[in-house]
Amino acid sequence: MAKKRILVMTGGGDCPGLNAVIRAIVRRTEQEDDWEVIGSIEAFNGLLRDPMEVVLLDSKTVSGIHIRGGTILKTTNKGGPFHWPVKNEDGTFSYVDRCDDLINRLEKLGINAVISIGGEGSMDIAQRLFEKGIPIIGVPKTIDNDLSSTDLTFGYQTSVQIATEAVDRLITTAASHNRLMILEVMGRDAGWIGLSAAIAGGAHVALIPEIPYDIDKVAAEINDRVENGRGFAIVVISEGAKSIGGNTFSRDSDQPGYQNKILGGVGHRLLEEIKDKIDVEARVMILGHLQRGGSPIAYDRVLATQFGVKSVELVLEGKFGHMVSYRHPNVVSVPIANAIEEYNYVKLDSALVHTARGVGISLGD
Ligand code: F6P
């Protein structure tokens, strides 16, 4: 008899731990005699292409991949079944809804369940597909840790580790030259990576999107640190940070189907804002996609593996429309609809903010 099939895919920006989830899904599914796993290449795109780009995944295919960064299934943060780009004769693009086509293709492939591993955008698509009757389970991923309804997303701790190592390294060069080093980290509209790396690395100022900064206070803090401290200063700035009354530093993408704003470069803007107010030479370093590349740390491998196993168990229970979630110390599930209701900002009264202030890190306010 034909086996029942789970279709798995990775969508949105990649992050360390995706391969560990895929491996766990395959290994847990193989414990069930009547189920198998198919992977769609580049999120739903593989399923929607002609010919389809889908692969059978077994324990041989996924052997040893949990230690590798990226995703063996590839990913995309452009387009999607509800916003599929079609090139017009004049070179411009129109966008079509291919949801019905997607449903037909799932039937044709004999898919009984879908596991979508992705961030906010992918969960939004998953919820809309669930409302169209597709039996879907969500697995939250993002280095930004900006999904609510889960204590943590995998990939986030690895990014914090990489950002922390960058702070450590910048400290030795800053101290040697008596300079200010500004380190810009990712995180979109959330300051999780920036604040955690600032605490772990011992930065002097941390500027995060949730706390608009006062430029005079930032400059005063830097000057005080340089004059009365050890002669140098480290500022960690999240890419979405802004001054009081200022804007997020972003631009539009020219890539068809790419709906997010592109962030990056706010570190240079900060230097422009303070350069006439500080008495120290300064350099800017944008960490960028280094934060997403490479092997996941052990913590993220464990979390990702837990999420993979749980997602298959939700399929077996028929708990569709749910997203896997980590609620320390348990792995549970929440309706995807609830998970996408609220963005996970760093709360101003949180322990993390309290801790940063407690060790004298200025948050620019
Ligand atoms: O959401 C993850 C993230 O790495 C953000 O921190 C960053 O702003 C964005 O993705 C970068 O996206 P892209 O890889 O498309 O440039």
Short mmCIF file of C-alpha atoms and ligand atoms in Angstrom, two decimals:
data_model
loop_
_atom_site.label_atom_id
_atom_site.label_comp_id
_atom_site.label_asym_id
_atom_site.label_seq_id
_atom_site.Cartn_x
_atom_site.Cartn_y
_atom_site.Cartn_z
CA MET A 1 0.00 0.00 0.00
CA ALA A 2 1.25 3.52 -0.81
CA LYS A 3 2.67 5.32 2.18
CA LYS A 4 1.16 8.51 3.56
CA ARG A 5 3.28 11.53 2.81
CA ILE A 6 4.55 14.56 4.70
CA LEU A 7 5.75 17.43 2.53
CA VAL A 8 8.44 19.48 4.25
CA MET A 9 9.96 22.79 3.17
CA THR A 10 12.05 25.68 4.46
CA GLY A 11 10.95 29.28 3.73
CA GLY A 12 12.20 32.79 4.46
CA GLY A 13 15.81 33.66 5.31
CA ASP A 14 17.94 30.66 6.20
CA CYS A 15 19.19 30.17 9.74
CA PRO A 16 21.45 27.71 11.54
CA GLY A 17 19.47 24.63 12.61
CA LEU A 18 17.20 24.16 9.57
CA ASN A 19 19.00 20.98 8.56
CA ALA A 20 18.73 19.61 12.09
CA VAL A 21 14.92 20.03 11.91
CA ILE A 22 14.76 18.31 8.52
CA ARG A 23 16.85 15.41 9.80
CA ALA A 24 14.69 15.03 12.92
CA ILE A 25 11.51 15.06 10.82
CA VAL A 26 12.84 12.30 8.59
CA ARG A 27 14.19 10.17 11.45
CA ARG A 28 10.99 10.44 13.50
CA THR A 29 8.82 9.72 10.45
CA GLU A 30 10.84 6.62 9.65
CA GLN A 31 9.70 5.17 12.97
CA GLU A 32 6.22 5.01 11.42
CA ASP A 33 5.91 2.21 8.82
CA ASP A 34 3.18 3.90 6.81
CA TRP A 35 4.64 7.41 6.40
CA GLU A 36 7.41 8.95 4.29
CA VAL A 37 8.82 12.46 3.78
CA ILE A 38 9.04 14.48 0.57
CA GLY A 39 10.96 17.76 0.43
CA SER A 40 9.90 20.73 -1.72
CA ILE A 41 12.87 22.74 -2.99
CA GLU A 42 12.87 26.50 -2.20
CA ALA A 43 9.76 26.56 -0.01
CA PHE A 44 6.57 26.05 -2.06
CA ASN A 45 8.35 27.05 -5.27
CA GLY A 46 9.52 23.49 -5.92
CA LEU A 47 5.97 22.24 -5.83
CA LEU A 48 4.69 25.04 -8.06
CA ARG A 49 7.37 24.71 -10.77
CA ASP A 50 7.10 22.69 -13.95
CA PRO A 51 8.53 20.16 -13.68
CA MET A 52 8.06 20.00 -9.92
CA GLU A 53 11.23 20.10 -7.82
CA VAL A 54 10.55 17.69 -4.98
CA VAL A 55 12.73 14.98 -3.46
CA LEU A 56 12.16 11.89 -1.36
CA LEU A 57 14.02 12.29 1.94
CA ASP A 58 15.27 9.26 3.85
CA SER A 59 17.77 8.71 6.63
CA LYS A 60 20.60 8.37 4.10
CA THR A 61 19.80 11.77 2.53
CA VAL A 62 19.78 13.49 5.92
CA SER A 63 22.68 11.64 7.50
CA GLY A 64 24.99 14.07 9.35
CA ILE A 65 23.26 17.24 8.10
CA HIS A 66 22.34 18.47 11.61
CA ILE A 67 25.77 20.05 11.99
CA ARG A 68 25.58 21.96 8.72
CA GLY A 69 24.31 25.53 8.33
CA GLY A 70 21.86 26.58 5.60
CA THR A 71 19.22 24.19 4.31
CA ILE A 72 19.56 21.19 2.00
CA LEU A 73 16.07 22.07 0.69
CA LYS A 74 17.09 25.63 -0.20
CA THR A 75 14.87 28.55 0.70
CA THR A 76 13.48 31.82 -0.57
CA ASN A 77 11.98 34.98 0.86
CA LYS A 78 10.46 36.03 -2.46
CA GLY A 79 7.01 35.29 -3.79
CA GLY A 80 4.96 32.40 -2.41
CA PRO A 81 1.69 30.74 -3.43
CA PHE A 82 -0.41 33.86 -2.79
CA HIS A 83 2.04 36.25 -4.44
CA TRP A 84 3.61 34.37 -7.35
CA PRO A 85 5.60 36.67 -9.66
CA VAL A 86 4.86 36.40 -13.39
CA LYS A 87 7.03 38.32 -15.85
CA ASN A 88 5.10 40.50 -18.31
CA GLU A 89 6.20 41.12 -21.90
CA ASP A 90 7.48 44.59 -20.99
CA GLY A 91 9.76 43.11 -18.30
CA THR A 92 7.61 44.20 -15.34
CA PHE A 93 6.05 41.68 -12.96
CA SER A 94 2.48 40.89 -12.01
CA TYR A 95 1.52 38.73 -9.06
CA VAL A 96 -1.00 35.88 -9.09
CA ASP A 97 -2.62 33.69 -6.44
CA ARG A 98 -1.67 30.06 -7.11
CA CYS A 99 -3.29 28.54 -4.05
CA ASP A 100 -5.77 26.38 -6.01
CA ASP A 101 -2.95 25.08 -8.19
CA LEU A 102 -1.00 24.30 -5.03
CA ILE A 103 -3.90 22.31 -3.58
CA ASN A 104 -4.17 20.28 -6.84
CA ARG A 105 -0.46 19.56 -6.85
CA LEU A 106 -0.52 18.43 -3.21
CA GLU A 107 -3.33 16.00 -4.10
CA LYS A 108 -1.47 14.77 -7.17
CA LEU A 109 1.62 14.05 -5.07
CA GLY A 110 -0.45 12.21 -2.46
CA ILE A 111 0.49 14.61 0.34
CA ASN A 112 -1.36 14.05 3.62
CA ALA A 113 0.38 16.71 5.69
CA VAL A 114 2.67 19.70 5.21
CA ILE A 115 5.36 20.87 7.64
CA SER A 116 6.42 24.44 6.91
CA ILE A 117 9.63 25.55 8.62
CA GLY A 118 9.80 29.33 8.50
CA GLY A 119 9.57 32.72 10.12
CA GLU A 120 6.78 35.26 10.45
CA GLY A 121 6.08 35.46 6.69
CA SER A 122 6.01 31.67 6.28
CA MET A 123 3.68 31.29 9.29
CA ASP A 124 1.37 33.87 7.77
CA ILE A 125 1.25 31.84 4.52
CA ALA A 126 0.80 28.62 6.55
CA GLN A 127 -2.22 30.08 8.34
CA ARG A 128 -3.82 31.19 5.07
CA LEU A 129 -3.24 27.72 3.57
CA PHE A 130 -4.70 26.10 6.69
CA GLU A 131 -7.80 28.26 6.24
CA LYS A 132 -8.03 26.88 2.68
CA GLY A 133 -8.11 23.35 4.11
CA ILE A 134 -4.45 22.33 3.81
CA PRO A 135 -3.34 20.12 6.74
CA ILE A 136 -0.30 22.11 7.79
CA ILE A 137 2.03 22.32 10.80
CA GLY A 138 4.41 25.26 11.42
CA VAL A 139 7.94 25.14 12.79
CA PRO A 140 9.26 28.57 13.85
CA LYS A 141 12.76 29.60 12.77
CA THR A 142 14.56 32.91 12.66
CA ILE A 143 17.77 34.34 13.99
CA ASP A 144 15.74 37.45 14.96
CA ASN A 145 13.77 35.62 17.72
CA ASP A 146 10.87 37.89 16.78
CA LEU A 147 8.09 35.28 16.81
CA SER A 148 5.84 35.40 19.85
CA SER A 149 4.21 32.25 21.28
CA THR A 150 7.57 30.51 21.60
CA ASP A 151 10.23 31.30 24.20
CA LEU A 152 12.93 30.97 21.55
CA THR A 153 13.42 30.21 17.88
CA PHE A 154 16.38 28.05 16.85
CA GLY A 155 19.17 29.90 15.06
CA TYR A 156 18.90 32.85 17.41
CA GLN A 157 21.44 31.60 19.97
CA THR A 158 23.93 30.80 17.21
CA SER A 159 23.63 34.37 15.90
CA VAL A 160 24.14 35.74 19.40
CA GLN A 161 27.26 33.58 19.70
CA ILE A 162 28.64 34.93 16.40
CA ALA A 163 27.81 38.53 17.35
CA THR A 164 29.43 38.03 20.76
CA GLU A 165 32.61 36.71 19.17
CA ALA A 166 32.60 39.84 17.01
CA VAL A 167 32.36 42.06 20.12
CA ASP A 168 35.23 40.11 21.72
CA ARG A 169 37.41 40.64 18.67
CA LEU A 170 36.48 44.29 18.26
CA ILE A 171 37.44 44.98 21.86
CA THR A 172 41.08 44.02 21.30
CA THR A 173 41.47 46.17 18.20
CA ALA A 174 39.52 49.07 19.76
CA ALA A 175 41.68 48.91 22.89
CA SER A 176 44.89 48.85 20.84
CA HIS A 177 43.97 52.00 18.90
CA ASN A 178 41.88 53.80 21.52
CA ARG A 179 38.95 53.83 19.15
CA LEU A 180 35.20 53.64 19.19
CA MET A 181 34.01 50.54 17.34
CA ILE A 182 30.37 50.43 16.25
CA LEU A 183 29.11 46.91 15.59
CA GLU A 184 25.87 46.62 13.63
CA VAL A 185 23.95 43.38 14.04
CA MET A 186 20.77 41.96 12.47
CA GLY A 187 17.38 41.43 14.08
CA ARG A 188 14.92 43.50 12.00
CA ASP A 189 12.55 45.32 14.37
CA ALA A 190 13.66 43.38 17.44
CA GLY A 191 16.75 43.98 19.56
CA TRP A 192 17.27 40.43 20.86
CA ILE A 193 20.55 39.73 19.07
CA GLY A 194 21.98 43.19 19.80
CA LEU A 195 21.10 43.29 23.47
CA SER A 196 22.24 39.72 24.17
CA ALA A 197 25.55 40.17 22.33
CA ALA A 198 26.14 43.47 24.16
CA ILE A 199 25.65 41.78 27.53
CA ALA A 200 27.67 38.67 26.62
CA GLY A 201 30.52 40.64 25.07
CA GLY A 202 30.56 43.53 27.53
CA ALA A 203 29.73 46.39 25.16
CA HIS A 204 29.30 49.88 26.61
CA VAL A 205 26.28 51.00 24.63
CA ALA A 206 23.49 48.90 23.09
CA LEU A 207 21.01 50.57 20.76
CA ILE A 208 17.93 48.52 19.95
CA PRO A 209 14.78 49.29 17.93
CA GLU A 210 12.52 49.13 20.99
CA ILE A 211 14.35 52.02 22.72
CA PRO A 212 14.83 55.06 20.45
CA TYR A 213 18.11 56.70 21.42
CA ASP A 214 19.01 60.24 22.38
CA ILE A 215 22.08 61.07 20.31
CA ASP A 216 23.51 63.49 22.89
CA LYS A 217 23.27 60.85 25.60
CA VAL A 218 24.98 58.27 23.37
CA ALA A 219 27.80 60.72 22.61
CA ALA A 220 28.16 61.67 26.29
CA GLU A 221 28.34 58.01 27.26
CA ILE A 222 31.05 57.33 24.69
CA ASN A 223 33.09 60.37 25.75
CA ASP A 224 32.81 59.43 29.40
CA ARG A 225 33.83 55.86 28.69
CA VAL A 226 36.83 56.97 26.61
CA GLU A 227 38.01 59.64 29.05
CA ASN A 228 37.33 57.93 32.35
CA GLY A 229 37.45 54.30 31.30
CA ARG A 230 40.03 52.38 29.34
CA GLY A 231 40.31 54.74 26.36
CA PHE A 232 38.03 52.92 23.96
CA ALA A 233 34.33 52.14 23.56
CA ILE A 234 32.13 49.53 21.92
CA VAL A 235 28.62 50.27 20.67
CA VAL A 236 26.37 47.45 19.48
CA ILE A 237 23.56 48.75 17.29
CA SER A 238 20.68 46.64 15.97
CA GLU A 239 19.91 47.21 12.30
CA GLY A 240 16.39 48.49 13.15
CA ALA A 241 17.53 51.04 15.78
CA LYS A 242 16.54 54.70 15.43
CA SER A 243 16.97 57.94 17.32
CA ILE A 244 14.09 59.60 19.14
CA GLY A 245 11.82 60.93 16.38
CA GLY A 246 13.98 59.23 13.72
CA ASN A 247 13.21 56.52 11.15
CA THR A 248 14.29 52.95 10.59
CA PHE A 249 17.19 52.91 8.12
CA SER A 250 15.87 50.77 5.25
CA ARG A 251 15.36 50.62 1.52
CA ASP A 252 13.05 48.79 -0.90
CA SER A 253 14.24 45.74 -2.79
CA ASP A 254 14.25 45.66 -6.60
CA GLN A 255 13.82 41.86 -6.58
CA PRO A 256 10.41 40.69 -7.83
CA GLY A 257 8.35 39.22 -5.00
CA TYR A 258 10.66 40.44 -2.22
CA GLN A 259 8.21 42.22 0.06
CA ASN A 260 10.40 43.04 3.07
CA LYS A 261 12.34 46.23 3.49
CA ILE A 262 16.10 45.71 3.30
CA LEU A 263 17.85 46.86 6.46
CA GLY A 264 21.56 47.42 6.99
CA GLY A 265 23.77 50.48 7.24
CA VAL A 266 22.40 52.11 10.37
CA GLY A 267 25.86 51.85 11.99
CA HIS A 268 27.23 54.34 9.44
CA ARG A 269 24.25 56.63 10.01
CA LEU A 270 24.96 56.56 13.74
CA LEU A 271 28.57 57.56 13.13
CA GLU A 272 27.41 60.49 10.98
CA GLU A 273 25.05 61.54 13.78
CA ILE A 274 27.72 61.49 16.50
CA LYS A 275 31.02 62.20 14.80
CA ASP A 276 31.04 65.90 15.71
CA LYS A 277 30.03 65.16 19.30
CA ILE A 278 32.71 62.61 20.23
CA ASP A 279 36.42 62.97 20.96
CA VAL A 280 37.56 59.62 19.66
CA GLU A 281 38.35 58.07 16.29
CA ALA A 282 35.67 55.60 15.17
CA ARG A 283 35.09 52.70 12.80
CA VAL A 284 31.92 50.83 11.82
CA MET A 285 31.55 47.10 11.27
CA ILE A 286 28.42 45.55 9.80
CA LEU A 287 28.28 41.88 10.73
CA GLY A 288 25.55 41.08 8.18
CA HIS A 289 24.92 37.59 6.89
CA LEU A 290 27.86 36.11 8.79
CA GLN A 291 25.31 35.89 11.60
CA ARG A 292 23.24 33.41 9.59
CA GLY A 293 25.97 31.23 8.15
CA GLY A 294 27.79 28.19 9.40
CA SER A 295 27.16 25.46 11.89
CA PRO A 296 24.49 25.81 14.59
CA ILE A 297 25.74 25.75 18.18
CA ALA A 298 24.73 22.73 20.28
CA TYR A 299 21.80 24.58 21.89
CA ASP A 300 20.21 25.27 18.52
CA ARG A 301 20.82 21.72 17.30
CA VAL A 302 18.96 20.40 20.32
CA LEU A 303 16.08 22.90 19.98
CA ALA A 304 15.80 22.26 16.24
CA THR A 305 15.77 18.50 16.77
CA GLN A 306 13.07 18.83 19.43
CA PHE A 307 10.99 20.95 17.03
CA GLY A 308 11.41 18.41 14.21
CA VAL A 309 10.31 15.46 16.33
CA LYS A 310 7.37 17.42 17.78
CA SER A 311 6.17 18.54 14.34
CA VAL A 312 5.87 14.93 13.16
CA GLU A 313 4.02 14.02 16.34
CA LEU A 314 1.56 16.85 15.68
CA VAL A 315 0.99 15.41 12.19
CA LEU A 316 0.32 11.96 13.68
CA GLU A 317 -2.12 13.53 16.18
CA GLY A 318 -3.81 15.46 13.35
CA LYS A 319 -3.21 18.75 15.16
CA PHE A 320 -3.11 20.83 11.99
CA GLY A 321 -3.03 24.62 11.99
CA HIS A 322 -0.66 24.47 14.94
CA MET A 323 2.91 25.67 15.31
CA VAL A 324 5.53 23.95 17.41
CA SER A 325 6.58 26.11 20.33
CA TYR A 326 9.17 26.03 23.10
CA ARG A 327 7.84 26.83 26.55
CA HIS A 328 10.68 26.05 28.90
CA PRO A 329 11.23 23.21 29.63
CA ASN A 330 8.58 21.77 27.32
CA VAL A 331 7.99 21.62 23.59
CA VAL A 332 4.31 22.32 23.04
CA SER A 333 2.10 23.62 20.23
CA VAL A 334 0.03 26.76 19.67
CA PRO A 335 -2.48 27.68 16.96
CA ILE A 336 -0.54 29.40 14.15
CA ALA A 337 -3.22 32.11 14.17
CA ASN A 338 -2.22 33.05 17.73
CA ALA A 339 1.50 32.82 16.97
CA ILE A 340 1.32 35.47 14.24
CA GLU A 341 -0.93 37.85 16.16
CA GLU A 342 1.85 39.64 17.99
CA TYR A 343 5.45 40.57 17.10
CA ASN A 344 8.01 39.54 19.71
CA TYR A 345 9.67 42.81 20.72
CA VAL A 346 12.14 43.03 23.59
CA LYS A 347 9.93 44.23 26.46
CA LEU A 348 11.18 47.36 28.18
CA ASP A 349 10.53 45.86 31.62
CA SER A 350 12.15 42.51 30.76
CA ALA A 351 14.94 40.81 32.69
CA LEU A 352 17.28 41.26 29.72
CA VAL A 353 16.85 45.06 29.69
CA HIS A 354 17.10 45.14 33.50
CA THR A 355 20.32 43.09 33.36
CA ALA A 356 21.89 45.31 30.69
CA ARG A 357 21.19 48.41 32.78
CA GLY A 358 22.36 46.56 35.88
CA VAL A 359 25.87 46.10 34.45
CA GLY A 360 26.00 49.69 33.29
CA ILE A 361 25.31 49.25 29.58
CA SER A 362 23.80 52.45 28.24
CA LEU A 363 20.70 51.92 26.11
CA GLY A 364 20.89 55.44 24.78
CA ASP A 365 17.82 56.71 26.65
O1 F6P B 1 15.03 37.78 9.32
C1 F6P B 1 16.35 37.35 9.31
C2 F6P B 1 17.23 38.40 8.69
O2 F6P B 1 18.57 37.91 8.72
C3 F6P B 1 17.15 39.79 9.32
O3 F6P B 1 17.84 39.87 10.53
C4 F6P B 1 17.70 40.63 8.21
O4 F6P B 1 17.22 41.95 8.26
C5 F6P B 1 17.15 39.93 6.99
O5 F6P B 1 16.87 38.61 7.35
C6 F6P B 1 18.07 39.94 5.81
O6 F6P B 1 17.41 39.36 4.75
P1 F6P B 1 18.10 38.97 3.37
O7 F6P B 1 18.86 37.71 3.60
O8 F6P B 1 16.98 38.80 2.43
O9 F6P B 1 19.01 40.10 3.02
#
